[in-house]
């Protein structure tokens, strides 16, 4: 028996949790991020201080940001590692919500430990306690319920051991993982209890490789063997499952072309002979052409959201059928797919064997030639677009090319929101596996720098390059301070185009010409926005947070700055580059369902609505 407080027990338990997959064992928690307040400082704070040598504490600037750091660390570690994040009650806890949603949408494990009001309600309301007239048992932490995959409130010490076990079950479950919240009432944190010694012994959580149902596998093999134009969609599940080699063998063996979602991009080489590139609303010409005519779609490890499916208009073959390989039943049954509920690697292995048993020879030579034509003309187009330059300043495709070229063998690019993800999905050429880290499940502005920090912590020997728009930077850049504190060298490329440009473009596509998305001064007299660009000195801002700063006005200067930034190894380096939004990257027979106003005084909106109604006809439902 060990007599410890609830908080001390949690902190003693954390470093003894290990995960194991394929015989490889990793310590699950890299440490604890936290910002303290009265709701946690004397509980978890005291415990962390005492246990400094066993559990490393990291200070953050913003609770949302620290969850992004933890989630990015988990994503880059293929979900086999993460951080715990602890906060005070009230605003500290509710600030976790966006980070938690981001982790849950992207199916990434993070453990959240917010403080909570008194369990005894002896003193009520305490500072920052939310009171509701209709219920006594609600606290602000309840906002974390819908964005968590598991939620519990530890109202008594006896509840802890079960809750910790349930938390680890969910965190290490490939199908169920996401944010896990254990809300910790502040009086309970400080309460002492006699814990069984086994609670603090090494505990190994095996991450299983689930195998699909045999009958469904046979049916899927029959369907694929009978297909004339099969294709495959590579999602993030391929990466999390480390299925790259098995996938490579599968597609080569049968000559099946594949396309990439944002999370699946980079699983196989960009110049792989069967890589048709990006698919969907941010897809390219080859990916979207292959999808258009496919009769059987093997979707591996993808949530089949509106982007890769082009709002379910990507597949136009009248009889198209789906085979969905996914650990999560939720995803495996979408689009009336034949569900193969299982781990990507194990399932592709079994599918290969099943097709070989049917003596399936794969695609005929004529199809392989057609695919090669599509692939090489798409790659020619990518090369053309990457060299589009602007009349003044630097174009966004040019920035993408220069950062891609400057990344080197050890580089990793991190990005999340704005116009960059769509362009990078099409244009980026990942040089090495794991070098394209895109958060596009939630596309959270502000993930970029905080996430870049998490990636750097997961891969300390690789150079992280964060691509961030000016809007995203303004939303959440303060983890530059944390990078400085931790002595982490990473390069941030800040693309300043004076506003929320991608939303301006989207609003234009919906017929509007609104001035709400540019960073412009407001005229005091008329109340309207003027043409005057707001004077924001991003370089001074980044420098004030402890970064080494470079300014790049031309492609040549950007190249030089990228090289110089790499030499900054003990703190963040920020390169501010003003970009010209023209020329932009074309879209390739792609569409995204964003409803346009059905009635409007504007002729442009009415025209956009007319086009929208035509486009809607391509949208399909599969039942
Ligand atoms: C937290 C959050 N708020 C709002 C949005 C909606 N949104 C998506 S991109 C974007 C603008 C991003 O601006 P910037 O980072 O400058 O990139 P740009 O569009 O200029 O490329 C907005 C507002 C979002 N994705 N995340
Ligand atoms: Mg911008």
XYZ file of C-alpha atoms and ligand atoms in Angstrom:
650
model
C 0.000 0.000 0.000
C 1.172 3.507 -0.786
C -0.428 6.486 0.901
C -0.566 9.281 -1.650
C -2.961 12.009 -2.655
C -5.141 11.422 -5.712
C -2.942 13.848 -7.669
C 0.258 12.164 -6.496
C -1.161 8.785 -7.492
C -1.938 10.024 -11.030
C 1.542 11.458 -11.425
C 3.161 8.255 -10.094
C 1.020 6.154 -12.439
C 1.717 8.148 -15.642
C 5.355 7.145 -16.382
C 4.606 3.454 -15.898
C 2.179 3.183 -18.819
C 3.717 1.542 -21.881
C 2.287 0.557 -25.234
C 3.437 -2.354 -27.300
C 2.831 -3.192 -30.940
C 4.614 -5.861 -32.966
C 6.918 -6.449 -30.000
C 8.050 -2.806 -29.862
C 7.491 -1.125 -26.540
C 7.252 2.633 -25.903
C 6.585 4.713 -22.839
C 3.173 6.202 -23.615
C 3.406 9.613 -21.951
C 6.218 11.942 -22.960
C 5.423 14.162 -19.968
C 2.808 16.631 -18.772
C 1.962 20.019 -20.246
C 0.240 22.394 -17.909
C -0.825 25.871 -16.909
C -1.687 26.068 -13.243
C -4.332 27.920 -11.295
C -6.036 27.498 -7.954
C -7.870 24.465 -9.280
C -4.779 22.379 -9.804
C -1.658 23.943 -8.334
C -1.845 22.357 -4.891
C -2.969 19.026 -6.347
C -1.352 17.972 -9.625
C 1.063 20.923 -9.345
C 2.425 19.755 -6.006
C 2.648 16.176 -7.249
C 4.535 17.179 -10.408
C 6.947 19.296 -8.438
C 7.769 16.386 -6.139
C 8.103 13.940 -9.039
C 10.107 16.204 -11.372
C 12.706 13.536 -12.079
C 10.194 10.890 -13.042
C 7.719 12.983 -15.027
C 8.812 15.982 -17.040
C 6.651 19.062 -16.827
C 6.334 21.455 -19.781
C 4.942 24.942 -19.459
C 2.626 26.202 -22.194
C 1.116 29.623 -22.988
C -2.389 28.543 -23.889
C -4.385 25.434 -23.002
C -5.688 24.929 -26.541
C -2.154 25.106 -27.865
C -0.819 22.500 -25.479
C -3.423 20.009 -26.631
C -2.344 20.686 -30.223
C 1.249 20.025 -29.190
C 0.214 16.748 -27.561
C -1.925 15.707 -30.549
C 0.815 16.537 -33.061
C 3.287 14.558 -30.962
C 0.841 11.640 -31.035
C 0.190 11.937 -34.779
C 3.879 11.989 -35.580
C 4.389 9.004 -33.219
C 1.680 7.032 -35.052
C -0.501 7.268 -31.946
C 1.892 5.202 -29.837
C 2.825 8.152 -27.589
C 1.226 11.328 -26.299
C 1.246 13.875 -23.472
C -1.058 14.587 -20.578
C -2.339 18.183 -20.346
C -3.417 19.692 -17.055
C -5.283 22.927 -16.393
C -7.004 24.962 -13.770
C -10.800 25.082 -13.537
C -13.086 27.409 -15.497
C -11.363 29.226 -18.365
C -8.266 27.027 -18.231
C -10.470 23.986 -18.677
C -12.804 25.396 -21.332
C -9.778 26.545 -23.319
C -9.089 22.835 -23.844
C -12.243 22.357 -25.896
C -10.866 23.233 -29.347
C -7.737 21.180 -28.761
C -9.844 18.250 -27.586
C -12.130 18.494 -30.628
C -9.102 18.618 -32.869
C -7.658 15.456 -31.302
C -10.977 13.620 -31.372
C -11.798 14.563 -34.987
C -8.342 13.405 -36.043
C -8.532 10.284 -33.822
C -5.420 11.210 -31.871
C -4.884 10.272 -28.215
C -4.455 13.052 -25.629
C -5.103 12.833 -21.892
C -6.724 15.941 -20.392
C -6.643 16.534 -16.653
C -8.550 19.744 -15.904
C -9.193 20.817 -12.339
C -12.841 21.029 -11.273
C -15.014 22.613 -8.561
C -15.165 21.055 -5.079
C -16.659 17.564 -5.053
C -17.934 18.207 -1.532
C -19.462 21.552 -2.620
C -18.378 22.691 0.833
C -17.507 26.073 -0.651
C -19.653 27.117 -3.545
C -19.247 28.768 -5.953
C -15.463 28.832 -5.948
C -13.647 31.256 -8.202
C -14.411 30.421 -11.864
C -17.170 27.956 -10.987
C -20.065 27.891 -13.422
C -23.396 27.724 -11.600
C -26.525 26.545 -13.357
C -29.953 27.195 -11.936
C -31.378 23.905 -13.149
C -28.681 21.433 -12.097
C -26.193 21.143 -9.267
C -23.867 18.629 -10.841
C -22.822 20.460 -14.004
C -19.460 22.198 -14.221
C -17.725 24.082 -17.016
C -15.785 20.890 -17.719
C -18.947 19.342 -19.121
C -18.235 21.236 -22.352
C -15.489 18.679 -22.842
C -17.904 15.737 -22.972
C -18.890 15.915 -26.656
C -15.309 16.502 -27.746
C -13.890 13.667 -25.650
C -14.007 9.956 -26.474
C -14.093 9.229 -22.764
C -15.050 11.502 -19.878
C -15.101 10.948 -16.169
C -15.093 13.117 -13.075
C -13.171 11.766 -10.116
C -15.510 12.657 -7.263
C -13.995 10.130 -4.819
C -10.490 8.595 -4.551
C -11.984 5.110 -4.972
C -13.058 6.067 -8.495
C -9.540 6.697 -9.737
C -8.143 3.246 -10.454
C -11.011 2.218 -12.700
C -11.011 5.587 -14.469
C -7.289 5.366 -15.236
C -7.776 1.931 -16.746
C -10.692 3.098 -18.871
C -8.677 6.132 -19.970
C -5.843 3.945 -21.207
C -8.254 1.557 -22.922
C -9.583 4.412 -25.025
C -6.266 6.174 -25.576
C -4.602 3.023 -26.909
C -7.589 1.768 -28.904
C -7.001 2.301 -32.651
C -10.766 2.529 -33.206
C -11.832 4.599 -30.200
C -8.914 6.912 -29.558
C -9.243 10.669 -29.206
C -9.283 13.071 -26.295
C -9.820 11.499 -22.875
C -10.836 13.816 -20.040
C -10.534 13.027 -16.358
C -11.915 16.046 -14.546
C -10.330 16.430 -11.129
C -12.308 18.252 -8.415
C -9.757 20.268 -6.522
C -10.549 18.944 -3.052
C -10.305 15.332 -4.245
C -6.906 15.950 -5.854
C -5.488 16.804 -2.433
C -7.106 13.908 -0.582
C -4.848 11.061 0.621
C -5.676 7.407 0.042
C -4.052 3.999 0.431
C -3.358 2.723 -3.086
C -2.428 -0.817 -4.033
C 1.255 -0.956 -5.042
C 0.301 -2.625 -8.342
C -1.167 0.672 -9.529
C 2.373 2.002 -9.855
C 3.953 -1.047 -11.467
C 4.836 -1.125 -15.167
C 1.713 -1.695 -17.224
C 1.868 -2.687 -20.874
C -1.038 -1.910 -23.179
C -0.895 -3.993 -26.312
C -2.162 -2.174 -29.410
C -3.894 -4.927 -31.337
C -3.874 -5.591 -35.044
C -7.487 -6.471 -35.519
C -8.295 -8.857 -38.379
C -11.425 -8.583 -40.532
C -14.267 -11.058 -40.636
C -13.343 -13.967 -42.944
C -16.625 -13.959 -44.870
C -16.433 -10.218 -45.534
C -12.842 -10.591 -46.661
C -13.796 -13.273 -49.176
C -16.644 -11.113 -50.487
C -14.294 -8.147 -50.835
C -11.737 -10.239 -52.719
C -14.482 -11.413 -55.108
C -15.617 -7.849 -55.671
C -12.090 -6.596 -56.383
C -11.238 -9.564 -58.601
C -14.328 -8.831 -60.685
C -13.643 -5.111 -61.023
C -12.551 -3.500 -64.252
C -11.370 -0.189 -62.858
C -10.476 -0.648 -59.191
C -8.729 2.097 -57.260
C -7.537 2.633 -53.717
C -7.727 5.627 -51.372
C -4.865 5.910 -48.895
C -5.964 7.504 -45.607
C -4.199 8.273 -42.360
C -5.009 4.804 -41.054
C -2.314 3.444 -43.369
C 0.261 5.586 -41.607
C -0.974 4.864 -38.074
C -0.938 1.153 -38.789
C 2.542 1.263 -40.422
C 1.027 -0.457 -43.429
C 3.185 1.267 -46.062
C 5.214 -1.768 -47.154
C 2.197 -4.069 -47.310
C 0.260 -1.414 -49.245
C 3.124 -1.006 -51.698
C 3.169 -4.761 -52.338
C -0.614 -4.838 -52.745
C -0.862 -2.050 -55.330
C 2.179 -3.191 -57.326
C 1.120 -6.836 -57.322
C -2.295 -6.001 -58.830
C -1.569 -2.741 -60.642
C -4.177 -0.860 -58.613
C -3.806 2.930 -58.763
C -4.015 4.812 -55.492
C -4.874 8.345 -54.457
C -4.021 10.138 -51.232
C -6.047 11.967 -48.594
C -4.289 14.683 -46.602
C -3.531 12.283 -43.733
C -2.441 9.510 -46.087
C -0.186 11.673 -48.241
C 3.426 10.573 -48.125
C 2.687 6.981 -47.065
C 4.179 5.935 -50.397
C 6.557 7.960 -52.561
C 5.098 10.843 -54.575
C 6.718 9.402 -57.724
C 5.506 5.841 -57.096
C 4.348 4.480 -60.487
C 0.777 4.004 -59.210
C 0.495 7.202 -57.170
C -2.232 9.310 -58.782
C -1.792 11.975 -56.102
C -4.412 14.005 -54.301
C -8.102 13.150 -54.571
C -11.267 15.127 -53.908
C -11.997 18.795 -53.386
C -8.283 19.522 -53.182
C -7.403 16.785 -55.638
C -5.385 16.803 -58.828
C -6.215 15.817 -62.388
C -4.991 12.210 -62.146
C -6.562 11.424 -58.773
C -9.913 12.880 -59.719
C -9.922 11.251 -63.169
C -9.215 7.807 -61.728
C -11.951 8.301 -59.146
C -14.476 9.518 -61.709
C -14.531 6.186 -63.582
C -13.673 3.717 -60.813
C -16.046 0.776 -60.357
C -14.573 -0.533 -57.084
C -13.027 1.762 -54.499
C -10.864 0.303 -51.758
C -10.857 2.976 -49.044
C -8.131 2.256 -46.497
C -7.990 4.071 -43.170
C -10.047 7.081 -44.212
C -13.056 8.768 -42.616
C -14.373 9.518 -46.116
C -15.115 13.112 -45.231
C -16.283 15.734 -47.703
C -12.779 16.629 -48.884
C -11.472 13.296 -50.214
C -14.942 12.340 -51.478
C -15.447 15.741 -53.132
C -18.652 16.004 -51.134
C -19.498 12.544 -52.443
C -19.295 13.629 -56.075
C -15.859 12.135 -56.837
C -17.201 8.777 -58.041
C -19.504 8.864 -61.041
C -19.490 5.247 -62.274
C -23.170 4.227 -61.980
C -22.395 0.901 -60.307
C -19.466 1.935 -58.141
C -19.005 -0.134 -54.964
C -16.843 0.532 -51.930
C -14.703 -1.740 -49.803
C -13.797 0.110 -46.607
C -10.841 -1.122 -44.593
C -10.991 0.545 -41.202
C -10.452 -0.219 -37.533
C -13.557 1.827 -36.761
C -16.978 0.389 -37.610
C -18.215 3.961 -37.943
C -16.034 4.477 -41.001
C -16.174 0.962 -42.408
C -19.913 1.112 -43.125
C -20.008 4.505 -44.839
C -21.285 4.666 -48.432
C -22.835 1.210 -48.033
C -19.321 -0.171 -48.238
C -18.445 -3.785 -47.816
C -16.897 -3.321 -44.371
C -13.540 -4.839 -43.527
C -13.273 -3.867 -39.877
C -9.619 -4.341 -39.151
C -6.144 -2.943 -38.973
C -4.912 -1.657 -42.352
C -1.715 -3.697 -42.403
C -3.271 -6.975 -41.288
C -6.239 -6.548 -43.623
C -4.209 -5.645 -46.717
C -2.012 -8.647 -46.021
C -5.033 -10.930 -45.918
C -6.591 -9.286 -48.960
C -3.375 -9.862 -50.939
C -3.438 -13.538 -50.011
C -7.143 -13.848 -50.853
C -6.646 -12.281 -54.299
C -3.626 -14.470 -54.979
C -5.671 -17.519 -54.006
C -8.139 -16.475 -56.701
C -5.241 -16.269 -59.200
C -6.172 -12.624 -59.713
C -3.681 -11.205 -62.198
C -4.524 -7.558 -61.679
C -4.890 -4.791 -64.212
C -4.164 -5.515 -67.876
C -1.209 -3.798 -69.586
C -3.519 -1.353 -71.413
C -4.841 0.019 -68.120
C -1.359 0.337 -66.691
C -0.337 2.432 -69.713
C -3.404 4.643 -69.363
C -2.626 5.170 -65.667
C 0.971 6.055 -66.445
C -0.189 8.674 -68.947
C -2.504 10.220 -66.348
C 0.165 10.154 -63.679
C 2.930 11.671 -65.756
C 0.765 14.442 -67.192
C -0.339 15.323 -63.632
C 3.261 15.477 -62.495
C 4.094 17.743 -65.468
C 1.261 20.010 -64.366
C 2.550 20.049 -60.772
C 6.005 21.067 -62.026
C 4.459 23.837 -64.113
C 2.410 25.241 -61.229
C 5.334 25.066 -58.802
C 7.175 27.464 -61.101
C 4.376 30.024 -61.406
C 5.831 33.284 -60.220
C 4.102 36.506 -59.219
C 4.414 39.999 -60.692
C 5.594 41.228 -57.334
C 6.673 39.497 -54.152
C 6.522 35.676 -54.072
C 3.656 33.437 -55.173
C 2.270 30.802 -52.818
C 3.190 27.904 -55.167
C 6.705 29.317 -55.301
C 6.927 29.321 -51.492
C 5.738 25.726 -51.478
C 8.405 24.728 -54.003
C 11.214 26.521 -52.220
C 10.321 25.129 -48.796
C 9.887 21.650 -50.305
C 13.290 21.885 -52.003
C 14.932 23.306 -48.899
C 13.493 20.674 -46.585
C 16.238 18.117 -47.191
C 16.154 14.459 -46.253
C 15.547 15.135 -42.560
C 12.835 17.771 -42.908
C 9.189 17.580 -41.880
C 6.571 20.104 -42.963
C 3.672 20.958 -40.635
C 0.519 22.801 -41.672
C -3.208 22.915 -40.891
C -5.397 25.739 -42.149
C -5.916 28.458 -44.739
C -5.168 28.181 -48.430
C -1.965 26.234 -47.893
C -3.399 22.741 -47.207
C -5.297 22.623 -50.518
C -2.273 23.787 -52.488
C 0.108 21.517 -50.611
C -2.154 18.496 -51.003
C -1.728 18.892 -54.750
C 1.814 20.197 -55.031
C 3.944 18.953 -52.151
C 6.398 16.164 -52.948
C 7.308 14.403 -49.694
C 10.931 13.291 -49.895
C 10.743 10.812 -47.028
C 8.034 8.960 -45.085
C 6.507 10.934 -42.236
C 7.675 14.241 -43.699
C 4.197 15.639 -44.516
C 2.307 16.436 -41.325
C -1.022 18.025 -42.220
C -3.854 18.470 -39.735
C -6.867 18.577 -42.011
C -9.511 16.669 -40.082
C -10.348 19.778 -38.090
C -8.144 22.240 -40.001
C -7.728 24.265 -36.838
C -6.168 27.686 -37.254
C -3.496 27.907 -34.591
C -2.465 24.257 -34.756
C 0.566 25.048 -36.873
C 3.165 26.399 -34.438
C 1.891 24.491 -31.397
C 1.724 21.351 -33.538
C 5.176 21.998 -34.980
C 6.489 22.002 -31.439
C 4.896 18.600 -30.787
C 6.358 17.194 -33.999
C 9.785 18.510 -33.008
C 9.447 16.797 -29.639
C 8.489 13.515 -31.338
C 11.321 13.706 -33.868
C 14.198 15.617 -32.290
C 16.639 14.646 -35.058
C 14.559 16.099 -37.877
C 14.142 19.743 -38.858
C 10.563 20.941 -38.583
C 9.269 23.509 -41.063
C 5.933 25.032 -40.054
C 3.930 26.709 -42.834
C 1.473 29.205 -41.389
C -0.768 31.925 -42.810
C -0.887 35.391 -41.277
C -4.422 34.719 -39.993
C -3.440 31.481 -38.272
C -0.330 33.090 -36.841
C -2.362 35.880 -35.275
C -4.692 33.334 -33.738
C -2.101 31.301 -31.846
C 1.620 31.927 -32.167
C 2.603 32.044 -28.526
C 4.102 28.577 -28.379
C 7.129 30.207 -29.996
C 7.880 31.133 -26.388
C 7.653 27.483 -25.355
C 9.985 26.461 -28.196
C 12.439 29.086 -26.965
C 12.080 27.866 -23.394
C 12.728 24.270 -24.420
C 15.620 25.256 -26.680
C 13.940 23.752 -29.740
C 15.076 24.884 -33.172
C 12.315 24.844 -35.754
C 11.634 26.954 -38.819
C 8.348 28.818 -39.186
C 7.497 30.190 -42.623
C 4.811 32.855 -42.188
C 2.967 33.672 -45.412
C 1.603 37.180 -45.134
C -1.150 37.798 -47.674
C -2.952 40.374 -45.519
C -5.939 38.366 -44.514
C -8.068 35.275 -44.513
C -7.454 34.819 -48.212
C -8.881 31.331 -48.699
C -12.168 32.434 -47.142
C -12.209 35.478 -49.372
C -11.790 33.133 -52.349
C -14.521 30.854 -51.043
C -16.865 33.746 -50.522
C -16.093 34.876 -54.081
C -16.974 31.403 -55.372
C -20.335 31.764 -53.614
C -21.004 35.016 -55.452
C -20.142 37.408 -52.655
C -17.651 40.185 -52.838
C -17.553 40.918 -49.170
C -14.788 42.856 -47.552
C -14.791 40.807 -44.356
C -11.732 38.699 -45.007
C -8.935 41.186 -45.694
C -6.930 42.793 -42.914
C -7.919 46.380 -43.750
C -8.320 49.564 -41.767
C -11.857 50.736 -40.995
C -12.795 54.263 -41.971
C -13.989 55.936 -38.801
C -16.442 58.260 -40.546
C -18.214 55.843 -42.900
C -17.711 52.679 -40.829
C -16.609 50.746 -43.925
C -13.329 48.974 -44.531
C -10.846 50.958 -46.593
C -8.229 49.735 -49.062
C -5.499 50.428 -46.544
C -3.709 47.285 -45.364
C -3.418 47.074 -41.576
C 0.165 47.663 -40.537
C 1.071 44.422 -38.758
C 4.766 43.919 -38.105
C 4.964 40.130 -37.923
C 8.752 40.169 -37.790
C 8.750 42.403 -34.712
C 6.059 40.260 -33.146
C 7.983 37.013 -33.633
C 11.208 38.611 -32.415
C 9.448 39.815 -29.274
C 8.517 36.207 -28.485
C 12.126 35.063 -28.637
C 12.449 33.890 -32.240
C 15.279 34.690 -34.607
C 13.625 36.463 -37.495
C 14.241 36.701 -41.229
C 12.365 38.703 -43.830
C 12.114 37.454 -47.404
C 10.889 39.715 -50.188
C 11.886 37.599 -53.176
C 12.318 33.896 -54.036
C 16.090 34.277 -53.754
C 15.798 35.833 -50.305
C 13.468 33.074 -49.194
C 15.982 30.437 -50.314
C 18.746 32.172 -48.387
C 16.555 32.632 -45.317
C 15.555 28.956 -45.325
C 19.224 27.959 -45.284
C 20.099 30.475 -42.571
C 17.102 29.437 -40.439
C 18.371 25.857 -40.308
C 21.476 27.119 -38.520
C 19.302 28.391 -35.673
C 19.143 25.258 -33.550
C 18.341 26.429 -30.020
C 15.249 28.530 -30.647
C 12.552 29.048 -33.262
C 13.427 30.852 -36.485
C 10.597 32.732 -38.186
C 10.743 33.749 -41.843
C 8.182 36.386 -42.762
C 7.385 36.346 -46.463
C 4.830 38.605 -48.045
C 3.060 36.604 -50.709
C 1.099 37.626 -53.757
C -2.155 35.650 -53.988
C -1.905 35.714 -57.784
C -1.299 33.405 -59.494
C -3.203 30.820 -57.487
C -3.266 27.059 -57.936
C -5.995 25.831 -60.322
C -8.592 23.318 -59.181
C -8.891 20.167 -61.211
C -12.475 19.103 -61.861
C -13.079 19.420 -58.180
C -15.947 20.706 -56.134
C -16.880 21.279 -52.512
C -20.458 21.476 -51.270
C -20.802 24.892 -49.643
C -24.459 25.941 -49.866
C -25.065 29.217 -51.700
C -27.908 31.570 -50.756
C -31.120 30.443 -52.464
C -32.455 33.977 -52.767
C -30.402 37.133 -52.991
C -30.501 40.684 -54.282
C -27.077 40.115 -55.816
C -26.952 38.890 -59.431
C -23.569 37.267 -58.728
C -25.034 35.259 -55.842
C -27.983 34.213 -58.002
C -25.567 33.035 -60.716
C -23.487 31.163 -58.144
C -26.675 29.507 -56.860
C -27.592 28.390 -60.369
C -24.171 26.797 -60.770
C -24.457 25.282 -57.296
C -27.708 23.570 -58.192
C -26.074 22.083 -61.300
C -23.122 20.876 -59.252
C -25.397 19.358 -56.639
C -26.605 16.859 -59.234
C -23.179 15.204 -59.130
C -23.521 14.517 -55.417
C -24.396 10.907 -54.755
C -25.777 8.913 -51.899
C -24.922 5.250 -51.547
C -27.340 3.049 -49.675
C -9.988 28.208 -35.350
C -10.537 28.418 -36.729
N -11.348 29.468 -36.985
C -11.840 29.663 -38.226
C -11.534 28.804 -39.251
C -12.111 29.057 -40.654
N -10.965 29.418 -41.539
C -10.348 28.494 -42.280
S -9.036 29.118 -43.095
C -9.316 30.663 -42.515
C -8.424 31.811 -42.892
C -6.984 31.514 -42.646
O -6.213 32.681 -42.870
P -4.676 32.568 -43.085
O -4.072 31.738 -42.015
O -4.112 33.925 -43.267
O -4.541 31.713 -44.426
P -4.972 32.163 -45.933
O -6.415 31.863 -46.067
O -4.672 33.599 -46.079
O -4.156 31.272 -46.801
C -10.432 30.674 -41.676
C -10.937 31.878 -40.989
C -10.685 27.703 -38.929
N -10.338 26.795 -39.829
N -10.175 27.559 -37.680
Mg -3.610 34.958 -44.933
